[in-house]
PDB file of C-alpha atoms in Angstrom:
ATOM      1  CA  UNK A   1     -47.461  -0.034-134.464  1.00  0.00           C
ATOM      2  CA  UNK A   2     -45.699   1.503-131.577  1.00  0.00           C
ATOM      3  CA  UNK A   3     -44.813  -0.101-128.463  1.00  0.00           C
ATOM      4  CA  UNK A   4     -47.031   0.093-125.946  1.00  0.00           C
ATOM      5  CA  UNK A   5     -47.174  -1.720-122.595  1.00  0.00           C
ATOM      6  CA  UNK A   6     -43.492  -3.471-124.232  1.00  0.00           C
ATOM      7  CA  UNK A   7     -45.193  -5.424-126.847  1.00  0.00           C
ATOM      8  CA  UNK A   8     -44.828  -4.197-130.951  1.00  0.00           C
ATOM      9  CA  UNK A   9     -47.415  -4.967-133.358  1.00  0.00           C
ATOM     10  CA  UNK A  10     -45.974  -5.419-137.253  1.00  0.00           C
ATOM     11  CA  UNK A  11     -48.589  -6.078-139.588  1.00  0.00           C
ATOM     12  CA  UNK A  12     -48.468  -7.043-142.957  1.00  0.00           C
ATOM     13  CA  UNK A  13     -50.853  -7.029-145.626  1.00  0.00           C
ATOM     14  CA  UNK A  14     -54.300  -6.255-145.723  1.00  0.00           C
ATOM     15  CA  UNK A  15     -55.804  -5.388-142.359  1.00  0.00           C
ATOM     16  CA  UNK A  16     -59.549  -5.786-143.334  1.00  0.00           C
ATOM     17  CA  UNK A  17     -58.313  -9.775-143.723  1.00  0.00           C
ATOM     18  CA  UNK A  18     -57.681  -9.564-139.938  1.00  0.00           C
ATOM     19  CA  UNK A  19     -61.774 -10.103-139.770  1.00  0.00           C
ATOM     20  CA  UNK A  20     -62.295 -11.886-143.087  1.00  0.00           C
ATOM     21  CA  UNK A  21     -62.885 -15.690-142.305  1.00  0.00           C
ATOM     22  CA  UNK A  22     -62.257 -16.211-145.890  1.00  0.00           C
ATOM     23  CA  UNK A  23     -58.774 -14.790-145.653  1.00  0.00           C
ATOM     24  CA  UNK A  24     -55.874 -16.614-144.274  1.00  0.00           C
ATOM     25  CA  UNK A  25     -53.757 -14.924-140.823  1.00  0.00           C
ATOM     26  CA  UNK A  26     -50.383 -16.259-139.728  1.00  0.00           C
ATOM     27  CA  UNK A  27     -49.194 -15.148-136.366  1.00  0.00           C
ATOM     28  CA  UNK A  28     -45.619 -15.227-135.018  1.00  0.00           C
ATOM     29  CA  UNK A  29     -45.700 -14.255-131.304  1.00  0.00           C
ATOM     30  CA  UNK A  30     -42.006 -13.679-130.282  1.00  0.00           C
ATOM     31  CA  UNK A  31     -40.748 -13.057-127.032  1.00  0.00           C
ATOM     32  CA  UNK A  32     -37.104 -10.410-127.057  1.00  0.00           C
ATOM     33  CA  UNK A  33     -34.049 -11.902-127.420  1.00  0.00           C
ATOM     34  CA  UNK A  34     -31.470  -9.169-128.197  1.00  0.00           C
ATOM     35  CA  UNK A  35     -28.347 -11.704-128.035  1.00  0.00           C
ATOM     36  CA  UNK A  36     -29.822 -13.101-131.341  1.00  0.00           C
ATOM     37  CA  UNK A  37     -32.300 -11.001-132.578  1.00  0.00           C
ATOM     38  CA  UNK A  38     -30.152  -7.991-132.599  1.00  0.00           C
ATOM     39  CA  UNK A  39     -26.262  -9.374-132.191  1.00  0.00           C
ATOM     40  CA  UNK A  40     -26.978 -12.813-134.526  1.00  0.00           C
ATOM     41  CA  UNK A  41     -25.586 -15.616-131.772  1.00  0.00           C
ATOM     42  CA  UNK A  42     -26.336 -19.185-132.780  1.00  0.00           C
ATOM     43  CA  UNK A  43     -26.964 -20.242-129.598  1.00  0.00           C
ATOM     44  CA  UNK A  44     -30.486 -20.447-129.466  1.00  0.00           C
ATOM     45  CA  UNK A  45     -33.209 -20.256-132.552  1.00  0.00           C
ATOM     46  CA  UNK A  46     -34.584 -16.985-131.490  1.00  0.00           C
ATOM     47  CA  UNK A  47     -32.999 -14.494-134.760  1.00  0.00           C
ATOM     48  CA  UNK A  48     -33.753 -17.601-137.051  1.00  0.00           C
ATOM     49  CA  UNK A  49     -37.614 -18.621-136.124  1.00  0.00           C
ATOM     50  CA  UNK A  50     -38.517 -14.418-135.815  1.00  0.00           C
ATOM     51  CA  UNK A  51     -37.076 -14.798-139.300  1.00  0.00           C
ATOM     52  CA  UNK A  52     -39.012 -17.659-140.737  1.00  0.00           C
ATOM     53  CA  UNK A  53     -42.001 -16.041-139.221  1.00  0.00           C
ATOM     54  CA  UNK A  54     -41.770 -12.941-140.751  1.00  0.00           C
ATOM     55  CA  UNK A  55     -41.252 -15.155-144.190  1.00  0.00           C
ATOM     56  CA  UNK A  56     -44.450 -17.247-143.087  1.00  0.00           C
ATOM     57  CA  UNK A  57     -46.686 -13.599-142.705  1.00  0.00           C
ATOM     58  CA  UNK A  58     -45.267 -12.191-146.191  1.00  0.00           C
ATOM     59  CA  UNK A  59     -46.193 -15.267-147.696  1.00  0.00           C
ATOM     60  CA  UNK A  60     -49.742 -15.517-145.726  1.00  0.00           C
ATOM     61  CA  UNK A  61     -49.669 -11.625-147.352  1.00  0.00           C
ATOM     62  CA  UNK A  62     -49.042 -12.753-150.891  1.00  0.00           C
ATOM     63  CA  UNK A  63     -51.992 -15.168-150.616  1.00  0.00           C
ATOM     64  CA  UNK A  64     -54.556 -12.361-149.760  1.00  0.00           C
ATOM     65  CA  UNK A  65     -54.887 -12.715-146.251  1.00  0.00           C
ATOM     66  CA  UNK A  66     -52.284 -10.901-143.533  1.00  0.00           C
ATOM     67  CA  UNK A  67     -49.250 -11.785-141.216  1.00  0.00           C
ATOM     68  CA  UNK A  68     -48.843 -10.312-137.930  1.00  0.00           C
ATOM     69  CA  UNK A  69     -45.398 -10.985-135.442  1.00  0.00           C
ATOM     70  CA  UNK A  70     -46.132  -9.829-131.930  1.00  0.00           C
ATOM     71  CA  UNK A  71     -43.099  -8.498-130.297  1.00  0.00           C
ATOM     72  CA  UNK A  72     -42.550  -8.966-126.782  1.00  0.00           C
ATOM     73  CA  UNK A  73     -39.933  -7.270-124.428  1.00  0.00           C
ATOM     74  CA  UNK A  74     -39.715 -10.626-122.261  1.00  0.00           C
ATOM     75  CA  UNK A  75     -35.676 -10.755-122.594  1.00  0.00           C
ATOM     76  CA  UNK A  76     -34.077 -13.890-121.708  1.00  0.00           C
ATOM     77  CA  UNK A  77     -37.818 -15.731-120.526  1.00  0.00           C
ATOM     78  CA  UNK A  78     -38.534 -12.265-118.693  1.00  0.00           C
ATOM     79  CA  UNK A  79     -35.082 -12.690-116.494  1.00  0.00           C
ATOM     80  CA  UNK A  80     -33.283 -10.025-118.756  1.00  0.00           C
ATOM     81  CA  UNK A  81     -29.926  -9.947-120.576  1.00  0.00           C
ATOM     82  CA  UNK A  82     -27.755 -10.391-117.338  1.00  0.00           C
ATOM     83  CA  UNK A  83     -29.201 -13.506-116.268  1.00  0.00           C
ATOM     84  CA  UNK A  84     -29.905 -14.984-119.467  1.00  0.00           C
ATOM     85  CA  UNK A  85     -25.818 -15.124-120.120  1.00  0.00           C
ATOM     86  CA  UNK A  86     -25.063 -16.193-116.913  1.00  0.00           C
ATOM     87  CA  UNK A  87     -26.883 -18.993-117.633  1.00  0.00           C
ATOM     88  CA  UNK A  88     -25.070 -19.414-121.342  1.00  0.00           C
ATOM     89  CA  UNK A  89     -21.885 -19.355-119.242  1.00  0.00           C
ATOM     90  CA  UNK A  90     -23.326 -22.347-116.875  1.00  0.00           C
ATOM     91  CA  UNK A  91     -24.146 -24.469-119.685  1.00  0.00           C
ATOM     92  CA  UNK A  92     -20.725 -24.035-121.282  1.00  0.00           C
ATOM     93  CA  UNK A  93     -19.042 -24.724-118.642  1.00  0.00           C
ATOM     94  CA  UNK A  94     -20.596 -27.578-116.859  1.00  0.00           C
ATOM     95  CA  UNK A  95     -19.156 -30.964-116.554  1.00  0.00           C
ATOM     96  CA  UNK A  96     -19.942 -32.551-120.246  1.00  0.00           C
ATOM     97  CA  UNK A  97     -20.282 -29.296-121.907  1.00  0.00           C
ATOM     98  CA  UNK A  98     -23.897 -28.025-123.026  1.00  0.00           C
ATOM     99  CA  UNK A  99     -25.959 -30.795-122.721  1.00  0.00           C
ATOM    100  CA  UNK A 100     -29.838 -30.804-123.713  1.00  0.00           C
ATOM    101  CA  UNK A 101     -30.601 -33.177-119.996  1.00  0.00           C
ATOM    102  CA  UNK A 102     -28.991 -30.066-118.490  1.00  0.00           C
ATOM    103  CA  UNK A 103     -30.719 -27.463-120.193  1.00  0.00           C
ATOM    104  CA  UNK A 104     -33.398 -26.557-118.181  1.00  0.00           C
ATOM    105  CA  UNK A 105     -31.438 -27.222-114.813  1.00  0.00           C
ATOM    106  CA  UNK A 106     -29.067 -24.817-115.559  1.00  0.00           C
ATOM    107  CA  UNK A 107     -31.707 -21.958-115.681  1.00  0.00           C
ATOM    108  CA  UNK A 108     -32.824 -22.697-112.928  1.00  0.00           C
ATOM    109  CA  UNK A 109     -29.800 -23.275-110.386  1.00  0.00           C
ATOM    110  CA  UNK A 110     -28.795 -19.609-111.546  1.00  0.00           C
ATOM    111  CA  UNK A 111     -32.196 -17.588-111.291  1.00  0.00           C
ATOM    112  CA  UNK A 112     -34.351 -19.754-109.402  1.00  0.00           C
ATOM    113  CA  UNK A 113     -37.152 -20.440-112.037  1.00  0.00           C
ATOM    114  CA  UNK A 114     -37.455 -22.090-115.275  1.00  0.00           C
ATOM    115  CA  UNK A 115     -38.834 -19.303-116.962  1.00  0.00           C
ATOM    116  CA  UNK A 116     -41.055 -16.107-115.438  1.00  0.00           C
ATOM    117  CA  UNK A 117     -42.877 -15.656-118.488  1.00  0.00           C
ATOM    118  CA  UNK A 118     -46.665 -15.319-117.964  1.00  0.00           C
ATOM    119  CA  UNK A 119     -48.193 -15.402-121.436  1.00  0.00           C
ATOM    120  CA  UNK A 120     -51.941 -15.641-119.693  1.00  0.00           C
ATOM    121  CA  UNK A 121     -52.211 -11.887-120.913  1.00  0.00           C
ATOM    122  CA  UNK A 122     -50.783 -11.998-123.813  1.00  0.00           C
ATOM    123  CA  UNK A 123     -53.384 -12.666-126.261  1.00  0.00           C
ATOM    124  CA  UNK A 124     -55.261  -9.309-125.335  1.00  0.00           C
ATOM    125  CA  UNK A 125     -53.722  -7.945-128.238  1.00  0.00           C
ATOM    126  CA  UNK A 126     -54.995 -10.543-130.593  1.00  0.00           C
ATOM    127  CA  UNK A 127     -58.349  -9.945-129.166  1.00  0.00           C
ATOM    128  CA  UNK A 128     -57.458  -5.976-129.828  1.00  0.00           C
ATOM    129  CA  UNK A 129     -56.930  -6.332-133.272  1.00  0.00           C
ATOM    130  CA  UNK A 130     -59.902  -8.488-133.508  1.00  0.00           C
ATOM    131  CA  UNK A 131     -58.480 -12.193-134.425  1.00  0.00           C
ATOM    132  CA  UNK A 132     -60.542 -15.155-134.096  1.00  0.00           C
ATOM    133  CA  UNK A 133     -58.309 -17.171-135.975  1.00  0.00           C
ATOM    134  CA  UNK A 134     -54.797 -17.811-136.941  1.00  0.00           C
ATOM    135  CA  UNK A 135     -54.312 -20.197-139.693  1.00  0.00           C
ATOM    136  CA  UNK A 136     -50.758 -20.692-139.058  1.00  0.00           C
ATOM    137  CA  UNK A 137     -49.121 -20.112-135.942  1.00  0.00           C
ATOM    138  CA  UNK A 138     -45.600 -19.839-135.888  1.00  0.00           C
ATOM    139  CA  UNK A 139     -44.241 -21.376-132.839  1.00  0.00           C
ATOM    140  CA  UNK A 140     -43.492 -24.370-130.575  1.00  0.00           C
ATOM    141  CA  UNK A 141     -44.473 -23.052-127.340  1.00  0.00           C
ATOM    142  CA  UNK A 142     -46.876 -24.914-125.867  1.00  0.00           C
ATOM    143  CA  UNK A 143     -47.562 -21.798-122.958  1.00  0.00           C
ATOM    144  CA  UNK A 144     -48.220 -19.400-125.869  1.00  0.00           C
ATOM    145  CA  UNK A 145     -50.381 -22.124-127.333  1.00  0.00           C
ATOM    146  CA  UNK A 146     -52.614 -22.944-125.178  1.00  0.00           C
ATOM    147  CA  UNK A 147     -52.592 -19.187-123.621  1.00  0.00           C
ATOM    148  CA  UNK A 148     -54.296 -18.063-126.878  1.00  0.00           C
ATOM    149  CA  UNK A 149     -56.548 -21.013-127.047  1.00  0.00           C
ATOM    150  CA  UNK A 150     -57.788 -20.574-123.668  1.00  0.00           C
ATOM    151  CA  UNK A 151     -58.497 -17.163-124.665  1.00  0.00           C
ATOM    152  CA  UNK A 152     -61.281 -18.456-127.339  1.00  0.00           C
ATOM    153  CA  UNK A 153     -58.978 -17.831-130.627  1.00  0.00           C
ATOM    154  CA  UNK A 154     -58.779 -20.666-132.884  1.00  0.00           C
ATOM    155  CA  UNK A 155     -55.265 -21.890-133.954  1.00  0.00           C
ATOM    156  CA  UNK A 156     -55.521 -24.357-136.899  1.00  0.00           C
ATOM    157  CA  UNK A 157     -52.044 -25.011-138.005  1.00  0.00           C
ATOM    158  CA  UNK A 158     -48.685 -24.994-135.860  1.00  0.00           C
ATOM    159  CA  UNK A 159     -45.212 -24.371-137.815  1.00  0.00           C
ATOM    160  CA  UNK A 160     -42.155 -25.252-135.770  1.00  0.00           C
ATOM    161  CA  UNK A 161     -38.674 -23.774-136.970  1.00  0.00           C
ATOM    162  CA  UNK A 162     -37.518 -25.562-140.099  1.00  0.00           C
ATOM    163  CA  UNK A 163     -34.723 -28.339-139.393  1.00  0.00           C
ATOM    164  CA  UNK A 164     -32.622 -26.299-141.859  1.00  0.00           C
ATOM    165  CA  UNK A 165     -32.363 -23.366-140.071  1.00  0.00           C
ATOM    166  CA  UNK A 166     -31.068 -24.105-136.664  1.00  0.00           C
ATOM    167  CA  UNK A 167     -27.822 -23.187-136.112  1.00  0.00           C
ATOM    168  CA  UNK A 168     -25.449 -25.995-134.791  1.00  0.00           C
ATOM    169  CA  UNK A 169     -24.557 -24.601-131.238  1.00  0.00           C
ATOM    170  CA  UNK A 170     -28.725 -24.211-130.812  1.00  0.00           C
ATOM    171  CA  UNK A 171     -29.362 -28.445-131.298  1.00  0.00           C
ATOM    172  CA  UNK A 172     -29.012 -28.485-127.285  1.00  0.00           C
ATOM    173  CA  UNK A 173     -31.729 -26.237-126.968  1.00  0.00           C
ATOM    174  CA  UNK A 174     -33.905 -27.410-129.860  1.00  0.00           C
ATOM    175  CA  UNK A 175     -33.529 -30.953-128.342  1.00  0.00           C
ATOM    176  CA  UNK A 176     -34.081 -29.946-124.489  1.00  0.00           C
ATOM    177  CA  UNK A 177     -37.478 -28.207-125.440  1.00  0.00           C
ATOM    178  CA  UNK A 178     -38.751 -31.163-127.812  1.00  0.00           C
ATOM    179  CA  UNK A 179     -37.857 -33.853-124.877  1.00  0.00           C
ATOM    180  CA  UNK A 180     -39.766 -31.509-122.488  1.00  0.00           C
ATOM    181  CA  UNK A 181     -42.837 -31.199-124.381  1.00  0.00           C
ATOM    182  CA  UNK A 182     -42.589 -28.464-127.395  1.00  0.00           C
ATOM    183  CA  UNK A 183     -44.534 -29.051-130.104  1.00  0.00           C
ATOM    184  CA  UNK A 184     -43.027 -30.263-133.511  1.00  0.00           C
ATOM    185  CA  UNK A 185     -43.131 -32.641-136.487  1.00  0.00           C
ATOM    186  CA  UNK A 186     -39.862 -34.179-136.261  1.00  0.00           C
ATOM    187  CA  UNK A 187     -38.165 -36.304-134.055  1.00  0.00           C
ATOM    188  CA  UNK A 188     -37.683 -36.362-130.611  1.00  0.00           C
ATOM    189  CA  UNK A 189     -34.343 -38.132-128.717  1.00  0.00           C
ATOM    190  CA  UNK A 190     -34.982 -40.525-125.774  1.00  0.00           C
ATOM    191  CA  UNK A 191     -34.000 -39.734-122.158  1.00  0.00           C
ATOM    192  CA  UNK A 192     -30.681 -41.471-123.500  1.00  0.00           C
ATOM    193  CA  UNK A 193     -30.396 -39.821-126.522  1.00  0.00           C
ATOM    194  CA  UNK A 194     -30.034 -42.706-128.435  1.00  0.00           C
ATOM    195  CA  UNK A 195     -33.562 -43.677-129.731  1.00  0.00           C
ATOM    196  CA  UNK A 196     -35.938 -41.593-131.820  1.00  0.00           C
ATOM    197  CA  UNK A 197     -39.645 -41.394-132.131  1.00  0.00           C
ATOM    198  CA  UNK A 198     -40.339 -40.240-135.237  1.00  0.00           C
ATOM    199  CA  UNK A 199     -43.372 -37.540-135.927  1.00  0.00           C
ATOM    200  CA  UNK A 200     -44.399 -37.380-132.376  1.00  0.00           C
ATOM    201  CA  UNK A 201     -46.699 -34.165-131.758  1.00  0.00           C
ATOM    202  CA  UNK A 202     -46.218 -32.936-128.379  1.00  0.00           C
ATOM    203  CA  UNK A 203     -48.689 -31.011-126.234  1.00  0.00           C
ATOM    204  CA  UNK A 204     -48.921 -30.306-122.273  1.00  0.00           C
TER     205      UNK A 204
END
């Protein structure tokens, strides 16, 4: 589907399984990220995860029921390009190097804010293409998560990025959002980053 409003619907599969409870619907809601998405840098998961979601909805396809990846023009957590590598530069070049106890910090000393996402409205077009339930939703965010399941859509099963497929320079960031609350399967480091809990699920 077109873009409209700066969000791009690909669906694929069968569209009547959309409304069939009897037929499975993975989602992948994925917010821009041109630096990966479009020029492949390993510094965050952004190009991999769209990836495995797109792998998650033609498999979801193959099964019967549909995939669906929401695309989002919220560039570098809605701060745009500019911003977002001024921050990449910050991390780099901080005392220690990119650390994952930094990570956060380091967005916000050089715009301000964490993140200016607001993912409150961003289930309206689930609810437009009439899904009451996603089987598998493909994502860690805890915002998007509970944004669609305020909304009344059901989410039964979560699927964070597969260890295999983060690139090495993107562990900082994998480890930064896991310490501060994203949800996943695997293990999470200690404020030290010595200790690990293993198979901790993580929600707000």
């Amino acid at each position: 589907m077109p873009p409209i409003g700066g969000v791009t619907v690909y669906i694929v599969g069968d569209l009547a399984a959309i409304a069939d409870p009897n037929k499975p619907v993975a989602v992948r809601v994925h917010d821009e990220c041109n630096g990966s998405d479009v020029f492949g840098s390993d510094i965050c998961t952004c190009r991999p995860y769209l990836v495995h979601g797109i792998e998650v909805c033609v498999q979801t396809a193959q099964e019967g029921g549909v995939g669906i990846i929401v695309y989002c023009r919220k560039e570098g957590r809605a701060l745009g390009e500019v911003t977002k590598f001024l921050v990449y530069n910050a991390r780099k070049r901080q005392e220690g190097g990119d650390r994952a106890d930094a990570y956060f910090t380091r967005t916000e000393c050089v715009a301000g804010v964490e993140d200016m996402r607001f993912q409150e409205l961003m289930p309206d077009v689930l609810h437009w293409l009439g899904i009451t339930r996603i089987d598998r939703m493909v994502s860690m965010s805890n915002m998007k998560y509970n944004a669609i399941i305020q909304s009344g859509i059901e989410i039964v099963e979560r699927i964070p990025i597969p260890d295999d497929l983060i690139p090495p320079d993107a562990r900082v960031e994998m480890e930064a959002k896991k310490a501060a609350g994203y949800y996943t399967t695997g293990d999470v480091l200690d404020a030290d980053g010595l200790a690990q809990v293993k198979g901790r699920e993580l929600v707000e």
